[in-house]
Structures are given as structure tokens and as C-alpha cells.
Coordinates of N, CA, C and O and ligand atoms in Angstrom, one line a residue:
M28 N -310.7 18.4 -92.3 CA -311.8 17.4 -92.5 C -313.1 18.1 -92.8 O -313.5 19.0 -92.1
T29 N -313.7 17.7 -93.9 CA -314.9 18.3 -94.4 C -316.1 17.4 -93.9 O -316.0 16.2 -93.7
P30 N -317.3 18.0 -93.9 CA -318.5 17.2 -93.5 C -318.7 16.0 -94.4 O -319.0 14.9 -93.9
N31 N -318.5 16.2 -95.7 CA -318.7 15.0 -96.6 C -317.7 13.9 -96.4 O -318.0 12.8 -96.5
F32 N -316.4 14.3 -96.1 CA -315.4 13.3 -95.9 C -315.8 12.5 -94.6 O -315.7 11.3 -94.6
L33 N -316.2 13.2 -93.6 CA -316.6 12.5 -92.3 C -317.8 11.6 -92.6 O -317.9 10.5 -92.1
A34 N -318.7 12.1 -93.4 CA -319.9 11.3 -93.7 C -319.5 10.0 -94.5 O -320.0 8.9 -94.2
A35 N -318.5 10.1 -95.4 CA -318.0 9.0 -96.1 C -317.4 8.0 -95.2 O -317.6 6.7 -95.3
L36 N -316.6 8.5 -94.2 CA -315.9 7.6 -93.2 C -317.0 6.8 -92.4 O -316.8 5.6 -92.2
S37 N -318.0 7.5 -92.0 CA -319.0 6.9 -91.2 C -319.8 5.9 -92.0 O -320.0 4.7 -91.6
F38 N -320.1 6.2 -93.3 CA -320.7 5.3 -94.2 C -319.9 4.0 -94.4 O -320.4 2.9 -94.3
A39 N -318.6 4.2 -94.7 CA -317.8 3.1 -95.1 C -317.5 2.2 -93.8 O -317.5 1.0 -93.9
A40 N -317.3 2.8 -92.7 CA -317.1 2.1 -91.4 C -318.3 1.2 -91.1 O -318.2 0.0 -90.7
Y41 N -319.5 1.7 -91.4 CA -320.7 0.9 -91.2 C -320.8 -0.2 -92.2 O -321.0 -1.4 -91.8
K42 N -320.5 0.1 -93.4 CA -320.6 -1.0 -94.5 C -319.6 -2.1 -94.3 O -319.9 -3.3 -94.6
H43 N -318.4 -1.8 -93.8 CA -317.4 -2.8 -93.7 C -317.4 -3.4 -92.2 O -316.4 -4.0 -91.9
R44 N -318.4 -3.1 -91.5 CA -318.3 -3.4 -90.0 C -318.0 -4.8 -89.7 O -317.4 -5.1 -88.6
D45 N -318.4 -5.7 -90.5 CA -318.2 -7.2 -90.2 C -317.0 -7.8 -90.9 O -316.8 -9.0 -90.8
Q46 N -316.2 -6.9 -91.6 CA -315.1 -7.5 -92.3 C -313.8 -7.2 -91.7 O -313.5 -6.2 -91.1
R47 N -312.9 -8.2 -91.8 CA -311.5 -8.1 -91.3 C -310.6 -8.4 -92.5 O -310.9 -9.1 -93.4
R48 N -309.4 -7.8 -92.4 CA -308.3 -8.1 -93.3 C -307.8 -9.6 -93.1 O -308.2 -10.2 -92.1
K49 N -307.0 -10.1 -94.0 CA -306.7 -11.5 -93.9 C -305.4 -11.7 -93.0 O -304.9 -12.9 -93.0
D50 N -304.9 -10.7 -92.4 CA -303.7 -10.9 -91.6 C -304.0 -11.6 -90.3 O -305.1 -11.7 -89.9
V51 N -302.9 -12.0 -89.6 CA -303.1 -12.8 -88.4 C -303.9 -12.0 -87.3 O -304.7 -12.5 -86.6
A52 N -303.6 -10.7 -87.3 CA -304.2 -9.8 -86.3 C -305.7 -9.5 -86.6 O -306.4 -8.9 -85.8
K53 N -306.1 -10.0 -87.8 CA -307.5 -9.7 -88.3 C -307.9 -8.2 -88.1 O -308.9 -7.9 -87.5
T54 N -307.0 -7.4 -88.7 CA -307.2 -6.0 -88.7 C -308.6 -5.6 -89.3 O -309.0 -6.2 -90.3
P55 N -309.4 -4.7 -88.7 CA -310.7 -4.3 -89.2 C -310.5 -3.8 -90.7 O -309.5 -3.1 -91.0
Y56 N -311.4 -4.2 -91.5 CA -311.2 -3.8 -93.0 C -311.1 -2.3 -93.2 O -310.4 -1.9 -94.1
I57 N -311.9 -1.6 -92.4 CA -311.9 -0.1 -92.6 C -310.6 0.6 -92.5 O -310.3 1.6 -93.1
N58 N -309.6 -0.1 -91.8 CA -308.3 0.5 -91.8 C -307.7 0.7 -93.2 O -306.9 1.6 -93.4
H59 N -308.0 -0.3 -94.1 CA -307.5 -0.2 -95.5 C -307.9 1.1 -96.2 O -307.0 1.9 -96.6
P60 N -309.2 1.4 -96.4 CA -309.6 2.6 -97.1 C -309.0 3.9 -96.3 O -308.7 4.9 -97.0
I61 N -309.0 3.8 -95.0 CA -308.4 5.0 -94.3 C -306.9 5.1 -94.6 O -306.5 6.2 -94.9
N62 N -306.2 4.0 -94.7 CA -304.8 4.1 -95.1 C -304.6 4.7 -96.5 O -303.7 5.5 -96.8
V63 N -305.5 4.3 -97.4 CA -305.4 4.8 -98.8 C -305.6 6.3 -98.8 O -304.9 7.0 -99.5
A64 N -306.7 6.8 -98.1 CA -306.9 8.2 -98.1 C -305.7 9.0 -97.4 O -305.3 10.1 -97.8
N65 N -305.2 8.3 -96.4 CA -304.1 8.9 -95.7 C -302.8 9.1 -96.6 O -302.1 10.1 -96.5
I66 N -302.6 8.0 -97.4 CA -301.4 8.1 -98.3 C -301.7 9.3 -99.3 O -300.8 10.1 -99.5
L67 N -302.9 9.4 -99.8 CA -303.2 10.4 -100.8 C -303.0 11.8 -100.2 O -302.3 12.6 -100.8
L68 N -303.6 12.0 -99.1 CA -303.5 13.4 -98.5 C -302.2 13.7 -97.8 O -301.6 14.7 -98.1
N69 N -301.8 12.8 -96.9 CA -300.7 13.2 -96.0 C -299.3 12.8 -96.5 O -298.3 13.3 -96.1
E70 N -299.3 11.8 -97.5 CA -298.0 11.5 -98.0 C -297.8 12.0 -99.4 O -296.7 12.4 -99.8
A71 N -298.9 12.1 -100.2 CA -298.7 12.6 -101.6 C -299.3 14.0 -101.8 O -299.1 14.6 -102.8
G72 N -299.9 14.6 -100.7 CA -300.3 16.0 -100.8 C -301.5 16.2 -101.7 O -301.7 17.3 -102.2
I73 N -302.3 15.2 -101.9 CA -303.5 15.3 -102.8 C -304.7 15.8 -102.0 O -305.1 15.1 -101.0
T74 N -305.2 17.0 -102.3 CA -306.3 17.5 -101.5 C -307.6 17.5 -102.2 O -308.6 18.0 -101.7
D75 N -307.7 17.0 -103.4 CA -308.9 16.9 -104.2 C -309.9 16.0 -103.4 O -309.7 14.8 -103.2
E76 N -311.0 16.6 -103.0 CA -311.9 15.9 -102.1 C -312.7 14.8 -102.7 O -313.0 13.8 -102.1
I77 N -312.9 14.9 -104.0 CA -313.5 13.8 -104.8 C -312.7 12.5 -104.7 O -313.2 11.4 -104.4
V78 N -311.4 12.7 -104.8 CA -310.5 11.6 -104.8 C -310.4 11.0 -103.3 O -310.5 9.8 -103.1
L79 N -310.4 11.9 -102.4 CA -310.3 11.4 -101.0 C -311.5 10.7 -100.5 O -311.5 9.7 -99.8
I80 N -312.7 11.2 -100.9 CA -313.9 10.5 -100.5 C -314.1 9.2 -101.3 O -314.5 8.2 -100.7
A81 N -313.7 9.2 -102.6 CA -313.7 8.0 -103.3 C -312.8 6.9 -102.7 O -313.1 5.7 -102.7
A82 N -311.7 7.4 -102.2 CA -310.7 6.5 -101.5 C -311.4 5.8 -100.3 O -311.3 4.6 -100.1
I83 N -312.1 6.6 -99.5 CA -312.8 6.0 -98.4 C -313.8 5.0 -98.8 O -314.0 4.0 -98.1
L84 N -314.5 5.3 -99.9 CA -315.6 4.4 -100.3 C -315.2 3.3 -101.3 O -316.1 2.5 -101.7
H85 N -313.9 3.2 -101.7 CA -313.6 2.5 -102.9 C -313.9 1.0 -102.9 O -314.0 0.4 -104.0
D86 N -314.0 0.4 -101.7 CA -314.3 -1.0 -101.7 C -315.7 -1.4 -101.3 O -316.0 -2.5 -101.1
T87 N -316.5 -0.4 -101.1 CA -317.8 -0.6 -100.5 C -318.7 -1.4 -101.5 O -319.4 -2.4 -101.1
V88 N -318.7 -1.0 -102.8 CA -319.5 -1.7 -103.7 C -319.0 -3.1 -104.0 O -319.7 -4.1 -104.1
E89 N -317.7 -3.2 -104.1 CA -317.0 -4.5 -104.4 C -317.2 -5.5 -103.3 O -317.4 -6.7 -103.6
D90 N -317.1 -5.0 -102.1 CA -317.0 -6.0 -101.0 C -318.2 -6.0 -100.0 O -318.1 -6.7 -99.0
T91 N -319.1 -5.1 -100.1 CA -320.2 -5.0 -99.2 C -321.5 -4.9 -100.0 O -321.5 -4.7 -101.2
E92 N -322.7 -4.9 -99.3 CA -324.0 -4.7 -99.9 C -324.2 -3.2 -100.1 O -324.9 -2.6 -99.4
T93 N -323.5 -2.7 -101.1 CA -323.7 -1.2 -101.4 C -323.9 -1.1 -102.9 O -323.2 -1.8 -103.7
S94 N -324.8 -0.2 -103.3 CA -325.0 0.0 -104.7 C -324.4 1.3 -105.2 O -324.2 2.2 -104.4
F95 N -324.1 1.4 -106.5 CA -323.6 2.7 -107.0 C -324.6 3.8 -106.8 O -324.3 4.9 -106.6
E96 N -325.9 3.4 -106.9 CA -327.0 4.4 -106.7 C -326.9 5.1 -105.3 O -327.0 6.3 -105.2
E97 N -326.6 4.2 -104.3 CA -326.5 4.7 -103.0 C -325.4 5.7 -102.9 O -325.5 6.8 -102.2
I98 N -324.2 5.4 -103.5 CA -323.1 6.2 -103.4 C -323.4 7.6 -104.1 O -323.1 8.6 -103.6
E99 N -324.0 7.5 -105.3 CA -324.3 8.7 -106.1 C -325.3 9.6 -105.3 O -325.1 10.8 -105.2
Q100 N -326.3 9.0 -104.7 CA -327.3 9.7 -103.9 C -326.6 10.5 -102.8 O -326.9 11.6 -102.5
Q101 N -325.7 9.8 -102.1 CA -325.2 10.4 -100.9 C -323.9 11.3 -101.1 O -323.6 12.2 -100.4
F102 N -323.2 10.9 -102.2 CA -321.9 11.6 -102.3 C -321.7 12.2 -103.7 O -320.6 12.8 -104.0
G103 N -322.7 12.0 -104.6 CA -322.6 12.7 -105.9 C -322.1 11.8 -107.0 O -321.5 10.8 -106.8
A104 N -322.3 12.3 -108.2 CA -322.0 11.5 -109.4 C -320.5 11.4 -109.7 O -320.0 10.4 -110.2
Q105 N -319.8 12.4 -109.3 CA -318.3 12.4 -109.5 C -317.6 11.3 -108.6 O -316.8 10.6 -109.1
V106 N -318.0 11.3 -107.4 CA -317.5 10.3 -106.5 C -317.9 8.9 -106.9 O -317.0 8.0 -107.0
K107 N -319.1 8.8 -107.3 CA -319.6 7.5 -107.8 C -318.8 7.0 -109.0 O -318.4 5.8 -109.1
S108 N -318.5 7.9 -109.9 CA -317.8 7.4 -111.1 C -316.4 7.0 -110.8 O -315.9 6.0 -111.4
V109 N -315.7 7.7 -109.9 CA -314.4 7.2 -109.5 C -314.4 5.9 -108.8 O -313.6 5.0 -109.2
V110 N -315.4 5.7 -107.9 CA -315.5 4.4 -107.3 C -315.8 3.3 -108.3 O -315.3 2.2 -108.3
A111 N -316.7 3.6 -109.3 CA -317.0 2.6 -110.3 C -315.8 2.2 -111.1 O -315.6 1.0 -111.4
E112 N -315.0 3.2 -111.4 CA -313.8 2.9 -112.2 C -312.8 1.9 -111.5 O -312.1 1.1 -112.2
V113 N -312.8 1.9 -110.2 CA -311.8 1.1 -109.4 C -312.5 -0.2 -108.8 O -311.9 -0.9 -108.1
T114 N -313.8 -0.4 -109.2 CA -314.5 -1.6 -108.7 C -314.3 -2.7 -109.7 O -314.6 -2.6 -110.9
D115 N -313.8 -3.8 -109.2 CA -313.6 -5.0 -110.1 C -315.0 -5.6 -110.4 O -315.9 -5.6 -109.6
D116 N -315.1 -6.3 -111.6 CA -316.3 -7.0 -112.0 C -316.2 -8.4 -111.3 O -315.4 -9.3 -111.7
K117 N -317.0 -8.6 -110.3 CA -316.9 -9.8 -109.5 C -317.5 -11.0 -110.2 O -317.3 -12.1 -109.7
S118 N -318.1 -10.8 -111.3 CA -318.6 -12.0 -112.1 C -317.5 -12.7 -112.8 O -317.6 -13.8 -113.2
L119 N -316.3 -12.0 -112.9 CA -315.2 -12.7 -113.6 C -314.4 -13.5 -112.6 O -314.3 -13.2 -111.4
P120 N -313.9 -14.7 -113.0 CA -313.0 -15.5 -112.2 C -311.8 -14.6 -111.8 O -311.4 -13.7 -112.5
Q121 N -311.1 -15.0 -110.6 CA -310.1 -14.1 -110.1 C -308.9 -13.8 -111.0 O -308.5 -12.7 -111.1
A122 N -308.5 -14.9 -111.7 CA -307.4 -14.7 -112.6 C -307.7 -13.6 -113.7 O -306.9 -12.8 -114.1
E123 N -308.9 -13.7 -114.2 CA -309.3 -12.7 -115.2 C -309.5 -11.3 -114.7 O -309.2 -10.4 -115.4
R124 N -310.0 -11.3 -113.4 CA -310.1 -10.0 -112.8 C -308.8 -9.3 -112.7 O -308.6 -8.1 -112.9
K125 N -307.8 -10.1 -112.3 CA -306.4 -9.6 -112.1 C -305.9 -9.1 -113.4 O -305.2 -8.0 -113.5
Q126 N -306.1 -9.9 -114.5 CA -305.6 -9.5 -115.8 C -306.4 -8.2 -116.3 O -305.8 -7.3 -116.8
A127 N -307.7 -8.1 -116.0 CA -308.5 -7.0 -116.4 C -307.9 -5.7 -115.7 O -307.9 -4.6 -116.4
Q128 N -307.5 -5.8 -114.5 CA -307.0 -4.6 -113.8 C -305.7 -4.1 -114.5 O -305.6 -2.9 -114.7
I129 N -304.9 -5.0 -115.0 CA -303.7 -4.6 -115.7 C -304.1 -3.9 -117.0 O -303.6 -2.8 -117.4
E130 N -305.1 -4.5 -117.7 CA -305.5 -3.9 -119.0 C -306.2 -2.6 -118.9 O -306.1 -1.7 -119.8
H131 N -307.0 -2.4 -117.8 CA -307.8 -1.2 -117.7 C -307.1 0.0 -117.1 O -307.5 1.1 -117.2
A132 N -306.0 -0.3 -116.4 CA -305.3 0.7 -115.6 C -304.9 1.9 -116.4 O -305.2 3.1 -116.0
G133 N -304.4 1.7 -117.6 CA -304.0 2.9 -118.4 C -305.1 3.7 -118.9 O -304.9 4.9 -119.3
R134 N -306.3 3.2 -118.9 CA -307.5 3.9 -119.4 C -308.3 4.6 -118.3 O -309.3 5.3 -118.6
L135 N -307.8 4.5 -117.1 CA -308.5 5.2 -116.0 C -308.5 6.7 -116.1 O -307.5 7.2 -116.6
S136 N -309.4 7.4 -115.5 CA -309.4 8.8 -115.4 C -308.3 9.2 -114.5 O -307.7 8.4 -113.7
D137 N -307.9 10.5 -114.5 CA -306.8 11.0 -113.6 C -307.1 10.7 -112.2 O -306.2 10.3 -111.4
R138 N -308.3 11.0 -111.7 CA -308.6 10.7 -110.3 C -308.5 9.3 -110.0 O -308.0 8.9 -108.9
A139 N -309.0 8.4 -110.8 CA -309.0 7.0 -110.5 C -307.6 6.5 -110.5 O -307.2 5.5 -109.8
K140 N -306.7 7.0 -111.4 CA -305.3 6.6 -111.3 C -304.6 7.0 -110.0 O -303.9 6.1 -109.5
L141 N -304.9 8.1 -109.5 CA -304.3 8.5 -108.2 C -304.8 7.5 -107.1 O -304.0 7.0 -106.3
L142 N -306.1 7.2 -107.1 CA -306.7 6.3 -106.1 C -306.0 4.9 -106.3 O -305.6 4.3 -105.3
K143 N -305.9 4.5 -107.5 CA -305.3 3.1 -107.8 C -303.9 3.0 -107.3 O -303.5 2.0 -106.6
L144 N -303.1 4.1 -107.5 CA -301.7 4.1 -107.1 C -301.6 4.0 -105.6 O -300.8 3.2 -105.0
A145 N -302.4 4.8 -104.9 CA -302.4 4.7 -103.4 C -302.9 3.4 -102.9 O -302.4 2.9 -101.9
D146 N -303.9 2.8 -103.5 CA -304.5 1.6 -103.1 C -303.4 0.5 -103.2 O -303.3 -0.4 -102.3
K147 N -302.7 0.5 -104.3 CA -301.7 -0.6 -104.5 C -300.6 -0.4 -103.5 O -300.0 -1.4 -103.0
T148 N -300.2 0.8 -103.2 CA -299.2 1.1 -102.2 C -299.7 0.6 -100.8 O -298.9 -0.1 -100.1
A149 N -300.9 0.9 -100.4 CA -301.4 0.4 -99.1 C -301.4 -1.1 -99.1 O -301.1 -1.7 -98.1
N150 N -301.8 -1.8 -100.2 CA -301.9 -3.2 -100.2 C -300.5 -3.8 -100.1 O -300.3 -4.8 -99.4
L151 N -299.5 -3.2 -100.7 CA -298.1 -3.8 -100.6 C -297.6 -3.6 -99.2 O -297.0 -4.5 -98.7
R152 N -297.9 -2.5 -98.6 CA -297.4 -2.3 -97.2 C -298.1 -3.3 -96.3 O -297.4 -3.9 -95.4
D153 N -299.4 -3.6 -96.5 CA -300.0 -4.6 -95.7 C -299.4 -6.0 -95.9 O -299.2 -6.8 -95.0
M154 N -299.0 -6.3 -97.2 CA -298.5 -7.5 -97.6 C -297.1 -7.8 -96.8 O -296.8 -8.9 -96.4
I155 N -296.4 -6.7 -96.6 CA -295.1 -6.7 -96.0 C -295.2 -6.7 -94.4 O -294.6 -7.5 -93.7
N156 N -296.1 -5.8 -93.9 CA -296.1 -5.6 -92.5 C -297.2 -6.5 -91.8 O -297.1 -6.7 -90.6
A157 N -298.2 -6.9 -92.5 CA -299.3 -7.7 -91.9 C -299.6 -8.8 -93.0 O -300.7 -8.8 -93.5
T158 N -298.7 -9.7 -93.2 CA -298.9 -10.7 -94.3 C -300.1 -11.5 -94.0 O -300.4 -11.9 -92.9
P159 N -300.9 -11.8 -95.1 CA -302.1 -12.6 -94.9 C -301.7 -14.0 -94.3 O -300.6 -14.6 -94.6
D160 N -302.5 -14.5 -93.4 CA -302.3 -15.7 -92.7 C -302.1 -16.9 -93.7 O -302.9 -17.1 -94.6
G161 N -301.0 -17.6 -93.6 CA -300.8 -18.8 -94.4 C -300.3 -18.6 -95.8 O -300.2 -19.6 -96.6
W162 N -300.0 -17.4 -96.2 CA -299.4 -17.2 -97.6 C -298.0 -17.6 -97.7 O -297.2 -17.2 -96.9
S163 N -297.7 -18.3 -98.7 CA -296.3 -18.8 -99.0 C -295.5 -17.6 -99.6 O -296.1 -16.6 -100.1
A164 N -294.1 -17.7 -99.5 CA -293.3 -16.7 -100.1 C -293.6 -16.5 -101.6 O -293.6 -15.4 -102.1
E165 N -293.8 -17.7 -102.2 CA -294.2 -17.7 -103.6 C -295.4 -16.9 -104.0 O -295.5 -16.1 -104.9
R166 N -296.5 -17.1 -103.2 CA -297.7 -16.5 -103.4 C -297.6 -14.9 -103.2 O -298.1 -14.1 -103.9
I167 N -296.8 -14.6 -102.1 CA -296.6 -13.2 -101.9 C -295.8 -12.5 -103.0 O -296.2 -11.4 -103.5
N168 N -294.8 -13.2 -103.5 CA -294.1 -12.7 -104.7 C -294.9 -12.5 -105.9 O -294.8 -11.5 -106.6
D169 N -295.8 -13.5 -106.2 CA -296.7 -13.3 -107.3 C -297.6 -12.1 -107.2 O -297.9 -11.4 -108.1
Y170 N -298.0 -11.9 -105.9 CA -298.9 -10.7 -105.7 C -298.1 -9.4 -105.9 O -298.6 -8.5 -106.5
L171 N -296.9 -9.4 -105.4 CA -296.0 -8.2 -105.6 C -295.9 -7.9 -107.1 O -296.0 -6.7 -107.6
E172 N -295.6 -8.9 -107.9 CA -295.4 -8.7 -109.3 C -296.7 -8.3 -110.0 O -296.6 -7.5 -111.0
W173 N -297.8 -8.8 -109.6 CA -299.1 -8.4 -110.2 C -299.4 -6.9 -109.9 O -299.7 -6.1 -110.8
E174 N -299.2 -6.5 -108.6 CA -299.4 -5.1 -108.2 C -298.5 -4.2 -109.1 O -298.9 -3.2 -109.6
K175 N -297.3 -4.6 -109.3 CA -296.3 -3.8 -110.0 C -296.8 -3.7 -111.5 O -296.7 -2.7 -112.1
A176 N -297.3 -4.8 -112.1 CA -297.8 -4.8 -113.4 C -298.9 -3.8 -113.6 O -299.0 -3.1 -114.7
V177 N -299.8 -3.7 -112.6 CA -300.9 -2.7 -112.7 C -300.3 -1.3 -112.6 O -300.6 -0.4 -113.4
V178 N -299.4 -1.1 -111.6 CA -298.8 0.2 -111.4 C -298.0 0.7 -112.6 O -297.9 1.9 -113.0
D179 N -297.3 -0.3 -113.3 CA -296.5 0.1 -114.5 C -297.4 0.7 -115.6 O -296.9 1.5 -116.4
Q180 N -298.7 0.4 -115.6 CA -299.6 1.0 -116.5 C -300.0 2.5 -116.1 O -300.7 3.2 -116.9
L181 N -299.7 2.8 -114.9 CA -300.1 4.1 -114.3 C -299.0 5.1 -114.2 O -299.2 6.2 -113.7
R182 N -297.9 4.8 -114.7 CA -296.7 5.6 -114.6 C -296.8 6.9 -115.4 O -297.5 7.0 -116.4
G183 N -296.0 7.9 -114.9 CA -296.0 9.2 -115.5 C -297.1 10.1 -115.1 O -297.4 11.1 -115.8
H184 N -297.8 9.7 -114.1 CA -299.0 10.5 -113.7 C -298.8 11.3 -112.4 O -299.2 12.4 -112.3
H185 N -298.2 10.6 -111.4 CA -297.9 11.3 -110.1 C -296.6 10.8 -109.5 O -296.6 9.7 -109.0
A186 N -295.5 11.5 -109.6 CA -294.2 11.0 -109.3 C -294.1 10.6 -107.8 O -293.5 9.5 -107.5
K187 N -294.7 11.4 -106.9 CA -294.6 11.1 -105.5 C -295.3 9.7 -105.2 O -294.8 8.9 -104.5
L188 N -296.5 9.5 -105.7 CA -297.3 8.3 -105.5 C -296.5 7.1 -106.0 O -296.4 6.0 -105.4
E189 N -295.9 7.3 -107.2 CA -295.1 6.2 -107.8 C -293.9 5.8 -106.9 O -293.6 4.7 -106.7
S190 N -293.3 6.9 -106.4 CA -292.1 6.6 -105.6 C -292.5 5.9 -104.3 O -291.8 5.0 -103.8
L191 N -293.7 6.2 -103.7 CA -294.1 5.5 -102.5 C -294.4 4.1 -102.8 O -294.1 3.2 -102.0
F192 N -295.0 3.8 -104.0 CA -295.2 2.4 -104.4 C -293.9 1.7 -104.6 O -293.7 0.6 -104.1
D193 N -293.0 2.3 -105.3 CA -291.7 1.7 -105.6 C -290.9 1.3 -104.3 O -290.3 0.3 -104.2
H194 N -291.0 2.2 -103.4 CA -290.3 2.0 -102.1 C -290.9 0.8 -101.4 O -290.2 -0.1 -100.9
A195 N -292.2 0.7 -101.4 CA -292.9 -0.5 -100.8 C -292.5 -1.8 -101.5 O -292.3 -2.8 -100.9
Y196 N -292.5 -1.7 -102.9 CA -292.2 -2.8 -103.7 C -290.7 -3.3 -103.4 O -290.5 -4.5 -103.2
D197 N -289.8 -2.4 -103.4 CA -288.4 -2.7 -103.1 C -288.3 -3.4 -101.8 O -287.5 -4.4 -101.6
K198 N -289.0 -2.9 -100.8 CA -289.0 -3.5 -99.4 C -289.5 -4.9 -99.5 O -289.0 -5.8 -98.9
G199 N -290.6 -5.1 -100.2 CA -291.2 -6.4 -100.4 C -290.3 -7.4 -101.0 O -290.2 -8.6 -100.6
K200 N -289.6 -6.9 -102.1 CA -288.6 -7.8 -102.8 C -287.5 -8.2 -101.9 O -287.0 -9.3 -101.9
A201 N -287.0 -7.2 -101.1 CA -285.9 -7.5 -100.2 C -286.2 -8.5 -99.2 O -285.5 -9.5 -98.9
N202 N -287.5 -8.4 -98.7 CA -288.0 -9.4 -97.7 C -288.0 -10.8 -98.4 O -287.6 -11.8 -97.8
H203 N -288.5 -10.8 -99.6 CA -288.6 -12.1 -100.4 C -287.3 -12.7 -100.6 O -287.1 -13.9 -100.4
D204 N -286.3 -11.9 -101.0 CA -284.9 -12.5 -101.3 C -284.3 -13.0 -100.0 O -283.4 -13.9 -100.1
R205 N -284.6 -12.5 -98.9 CA -284.1 -13.0 -97.6 C -284.6 -14.4 -97.3 O -284.0 -15.1 -96.5
N206 N -285.8 -14.7 -97.8 CA -286.5 -16.0 -97.4 C -285.9 -17.1 -98.3 O -285.4 -16.9 -99.3
Ligands
ZN330 ZN1 -308.4 -1.2 -101.9

């Protein structure tokens, strides 16, 4: 653990302090970026600190009152640019945002691709283990397919991260087929 990584954790925990995930247990939102960084470091062996810090911060601009300037000031231009690459344009309607993610995925930088792969894996695992309250099997299946469509644009970049995603996807499909 480096000083900057811990500073990012502290920053993100504060920014997300009032947010919860949509599962029944209302998991604190900060668990998600922590899971993404954990997948990168402890499951995929990625030690690039820029990627790990960007993972911790990746939803702060999209989901909280945080500016890119703030991120750049505190964590540098490289971290900011990775966070910017994985931040959705919230001015777009949701369906367009989802389509944009598929279209942009293949053009992401190497670092942003790693982060995106781990983010999608963490989201799929949540979808399976802590399903959002009230989601139908149909809606969950649509979500799995969308996540896979994004990841399909990121293939050939990191075999271990891909296999972690595929494993989660297969598990999600198996759950779906049982319903
Ligand atoms: Zn995320």
C-alpha cells in the first residue's frame, strides 16, 4: 500500500459516503471501487499504481460532486486521464450511454482497458451475488449481455482479466437458465 493509494481510498470513501449499491443489503458504494482494485491487484497481478488509483477513483466524477480538476490536482494528470476515459457522459440518455460504452471500448488506452475489464467483472459478480432489488430475470440477462458486448471489444489485451470476466458471465448465465 502506497501513500497515494491510501489517499485515493480516503478521498473516494468520503466522496461516496452517502451512496449505497442497489442490492437488498444496500452495500456501501465504496465496496465497488475497492473490489475493482482488488481484482486488478490480487486476482490479475496488476501492480501499475496509476491503474490501481484510477480504479479506486473511477466513479467519483460520474457519481459524486467531484471534478476532473480535483482528481488531477491531488493524483496527477495520468490518473485523471484514465478516470476520464472510463467516465460516462451523463448528458446522454441511458440507452445511448450504454451503446457509447460498446463503441468506445476498443479505443481506450491500455490502462483504461484493464480498469474497464475489472469493473465489468466486479459488476457481474454483484449482479449474481447481490442482485439489485426488484430486477427481473429478463433485465438481469440484458445487463449480462450488454456487459459482455463491452468486454468483447476489449479482448486480446489481458488474458487473466478476460477469463475472470468470462467465469462470472458463465455463472450468471447458468443462474439465468435455472430460472
Ligand atoms: Zn464501476
